Amino acid sequence: MVKAVIAIHGGAGAITRSAMSVEKEQRYRLALKEIVACGQKILADGGSALDAVTEAVRLLEECPLFNAGKGAVFTHQGTHELDASIMDGRTLEAGAVAGVSRIRNPVLAARAVLEHSPHLLFIGAGAEQFAASQGMEQVEPDFFSTPERREQLQRALQSQQTLLDHDGEAQSQSDDPLDPDRKFGTVGAVALDLNGNLAAATSTGGMTNKQAGRVGDTPLPGAGCYASNESAAISCTGTGEVFIRLLAAYDVAAQMTYAGLSLAEASRKVVQEKIPALGGSGGLVAVDKQGNVALPFNSEGMYRGYAYVGGDVDVAIYRES
Ligand code: ASP
């Protein structure tokens, strides 16, 4: 009997508990709960893991609380450049888009690449043309802008920081509970369906104040997203450059396959040892072919949640200690 399950994340980072108002925390918890419940229902109705992660990430993109789709961060040049990827553990097929600013839901474009293109990764204008040819909804780039993100960019510009420089001194004045100057807000989902198939999807606006043209780990299968029915499905959030160098998502699966590690051991090793050793931070959500779930992160917090079919929805933000 397969333990069908979905797990999601809404980014990891430096959490300032004191900045988290009760009202704000409720909004995050509710959003996470609703999105997990929606993925859980797709799985309970016999839907595929691929459909469950697509819809969960689409909903996360639509929610302005998270840095993907609407609510995406600004580049240094004041634009938006969104990245997304998706992978099917059953076939090892994947699709991805990078540096797009007109596709309302980058994860749907990534899914269309997976299903309808011989290619795997499209960038920029070509990605937008492909998405348009597939009938995807297009928006003006300022659709993604929110006043909160514009403020973040102003702060980052003033302090001459990029979000990668998250060890900087600057303290946010906003009430964003994850200090936006030290936060990774990528979103992602992993799932195991009733047929034993695994899938993963990840989507992001990238890092506030990143240089135009910079691409992180999110649209790179193996780095920010990976799924194989032989091992596990993984979706990452954190210092993209480090996740790319380590092929972090694939490394979790590889350690399970080649070294016989459990999902918990493999993901702990990557997140708590290998990423920090290269100066990176962040976390991931992962599920293996038996339905075990791991949600490790090395930052102060990570928006996260999961639910088994027939079980309760569990959401959390802070470190459990
Ligand atoms: N990993 C993403 C990137 O480097 C950032 C994030 O996780 O928020 O673009």
Coordinates of C-alpha atoms in Angstrom, one line a residue, residues 163-317:
L163 CA 20.4 38.9 -1.1
L164 CA 23.2 36.5 -1.6
D165 CA 25.1 38.6 0.8
H166 CA 22.8 37.4 3.5
D167 CA 25.4 37.7 6.2
G168 CA 25.3 41.5 5.8
E169 CA 24.6 43.8 8.7
A170 CA 21.5 45.5 7.3
Q171 CA 18.4 44.9 9.2
S172 CA 15.1 45.0 7.5
Q173 CA 12.6 47.7 8.6
S174 CA 9.7 45.8 7.1
D175 CA 7.3 43.5 8.9
D176 CA 8.2 40.6 6.7
P177 CA 8.8 37.8 9.2
L178 CA 11.6 36.3 7.2
D179 CA 14.0 39.2 7.1
P180 CA 13.8 39.9 3.4
D181 CA 17.4 41.0 3.3
R182 CA 18.4 37.5 4.4
K183 CA 15.7 35.3 2.9
F184 CA 15.2 32.8 0.2
G185 CA 11.7 32.7 -1.0
T186 CA 11.6 30.1 -3.6
V187 CA 8.6 27.8 -3.6
G188 CA 8.4 24.1 -4.3
A189 CA 6.6 20.8 -4.0
V190 CA 7.3 17.1 -4.0
A191 CA 4.8 14.3 -4.1
L192 CA 4.3 10.5 -4.2
D193 CA 1.0 9.4 -5.7
L194 CA -1.1 6.3 -5.2
N195 CA 0.6 4.6 -8.1
G196 CA 4.0 5.0 -6.5
N197 CA 5.2 7.8 -8.9
L198 CA 7.3 10.6 -7.6
A199 CA 7.5 14.2 -8.9
A200 CA 9.1 17.6 -7.9
A201 CA 8.6 21.2 -9.0
T202 CA 10.3 24.4 -8.0
S203 CA 9.7 28.1 -8.9
T204 CA 11.3 31.4 -7.9
G205 CA 11.8 35.1 -8.5
G206 CA 15.4 34.5 -7.6
M207 CA 17.3 36.9 -5.2
T208 CA 16.4 40.5 -4.6
N209 CA 19.0 42.8 -6.2
K210 CA 20.4 40.0 -8.4
Q211 CA 22.0 41.2 -11.6
A212 CA 19.8 40.8 -14.7
G213 CA 20.6 37.6 -16.4
R214 CA 21.7 35.8 -13.3
V215 CA 20.2 32.2 -13.1
G216 CA 20.1 30.2 -9.9
D217 CA 19.5 26.5 -9.1
T218 CA 15.7 26.6 -9.4
P219 CA 15.4 25.9 -13.2
L220 CA 18.2 23.4 -13.2
P221 CA 17.0 19.8 -12.7
G222 CA 19.5 18.1 -10.5
A223 CA 20.4 21.3 -8.6
G224 CA 17.1 22.8 -7.4
C225 CA 14.7 20.0 -8.4
Y226 CA 15.0 16.3 -9.0
A227 CA 12.7 13.3 -9.0
S228 CA 13.4 9.6 -9.7
N229 CA 11.0 6.7 -8.9
E230 CA 14.2 4.8 -7.9
S231 CA 14.9 7.0 -5.0
A232 CA 13.2 10.3 -4.2
A233 CA 11.8 13.7 -5.2
I234 CA 13.5 16.8 -3.9
S235 CA 12.8 20.6 -4.2
C236 CA 15.4 23.1 -2.9
T237 CA 15.6 26.7 -1.7
G238 CA 18.7 28.6 -0.7
T239 CA 21.9 30.0 -2.1
G240 CA 21.5 29.0 -5.7
E241 CA 25.1 29.2 -6.6
V242 CA 26.0 26.7 -3.9
F243 CA 23.1 24.3 -4.7
I244 CA 24.3 24.3 -8.4
R245 CA 27.9 23.5 -7.5
L246 CA 26.7 20.5 -5.3
L247 CA 23.9 19.4 -7.6
A248 CA 22.1 19.4 -4.3
A249 CA 18.8 17.8 -5.2
Y250 CA 20.5 15.0 -7.2
D251 CA 23.0 14.5 -4.5
V252 CA 20.3 13.6 -2.0
A253 CA 19.0 10.9 -4.5
A254 CA 22.5 9.8 -5.4
Q255 CA 23.5 9.2 -1.8
M256 CA 20.4 7.1 -1.3
T257 CA 21.2 5.0 -4.5
Y258 CA 24.9 4.7 -4.2
A259 CA 25.6 4.9 -0.5
G260 CA 22.4 3.3 0.8
L261 CA 21.6 6.3 3.0
S262 CA 18.0 6.8 4.1
L263 CA 16.2 9.9 2.9
A264 CA 16.6 11.6 6.3
E265 CA 20.4 10.8 6.3
A266 CA 21.0 11.9 2.8
S267 CA 19.1 15.2 3.0
R268 CA 20.6 16.0 6.4
K269 CA 24.1 15.5 5.0
V270 CA 23.5 17.8 2.1
V271 CA 21.7 20.5 4.0
Q272 CA 23.6 20.5 7.3
E273 CA 27.1 19.6 6.1
K274 CA 27.7 20.0 2.4
I275 CA 25.9 23.3 1.7
P276 CA 27.2 25.1 4.8
A277 CA 30.7 23.8 4.0
L278 CA 30.6 25.9 0.8
G279 CA 29.1 28.9 2.6
G280 CA 25.6 28.3 1.5
S281 CA 22.3 28.2 3.4
G282 CA 18.8 27.1 2.8
G283 CA 16.8 23.9 2.9
L284 CA 14.7 21.4 0.9
V285 CA 11.6 19.3 1.0
A286 CA 11.9 15.6 -0.1
V287 CA 9.8 12.4 -0.3
D288 CA 11.1 8.9 -1.1
K289 CA 9.5 6.0 -2.9
Q290 CA 8.3 4.6 0.5
G291 CA 6.6 7.9 1.4
N292 CA 9.1 9.1 4.0
V293 CA 9.2 12.9 4.2
A294 CA 12.2 15.1 5.1
L295 CA 12.1 18.9 5.5
P296 CA 15.6 19.9 6.6
F297 CA 17.0 23.5 6.6
N298 CA 20.0 25.1 8.0
S299 CA 18.6 28.6 8.4
E300 CA 16.4 29.9 11.2
G301 CA 13.2 29.0 9.5
M302 CA 11.5 27.5 6.4
Y303 CA 7.9 27.8 5.4
R304 CA 6.8 24.2 5.0
G305 CA 4.0 21.7 5.2
Y306 CA 3.0 18.2 4.2
A307 CA 0.1 15.8 4.3
Y308 CA -0.5 12.1 3.7
V309 CA -3.6 11.1 1.9
G310 CA -6.1 10.4 4.7
G311 CA -4.0 12.3 7.2
D312 CA -3.8 15.7 8.8
V313 CA -2.2 18.7 7.2
D314 CA 1.0 19.7 9.1
V315 CA 2.5 23.1 8.6
A316 CA 5.5 24.8 10.3
I317 CA 7.7 27.9 10.0

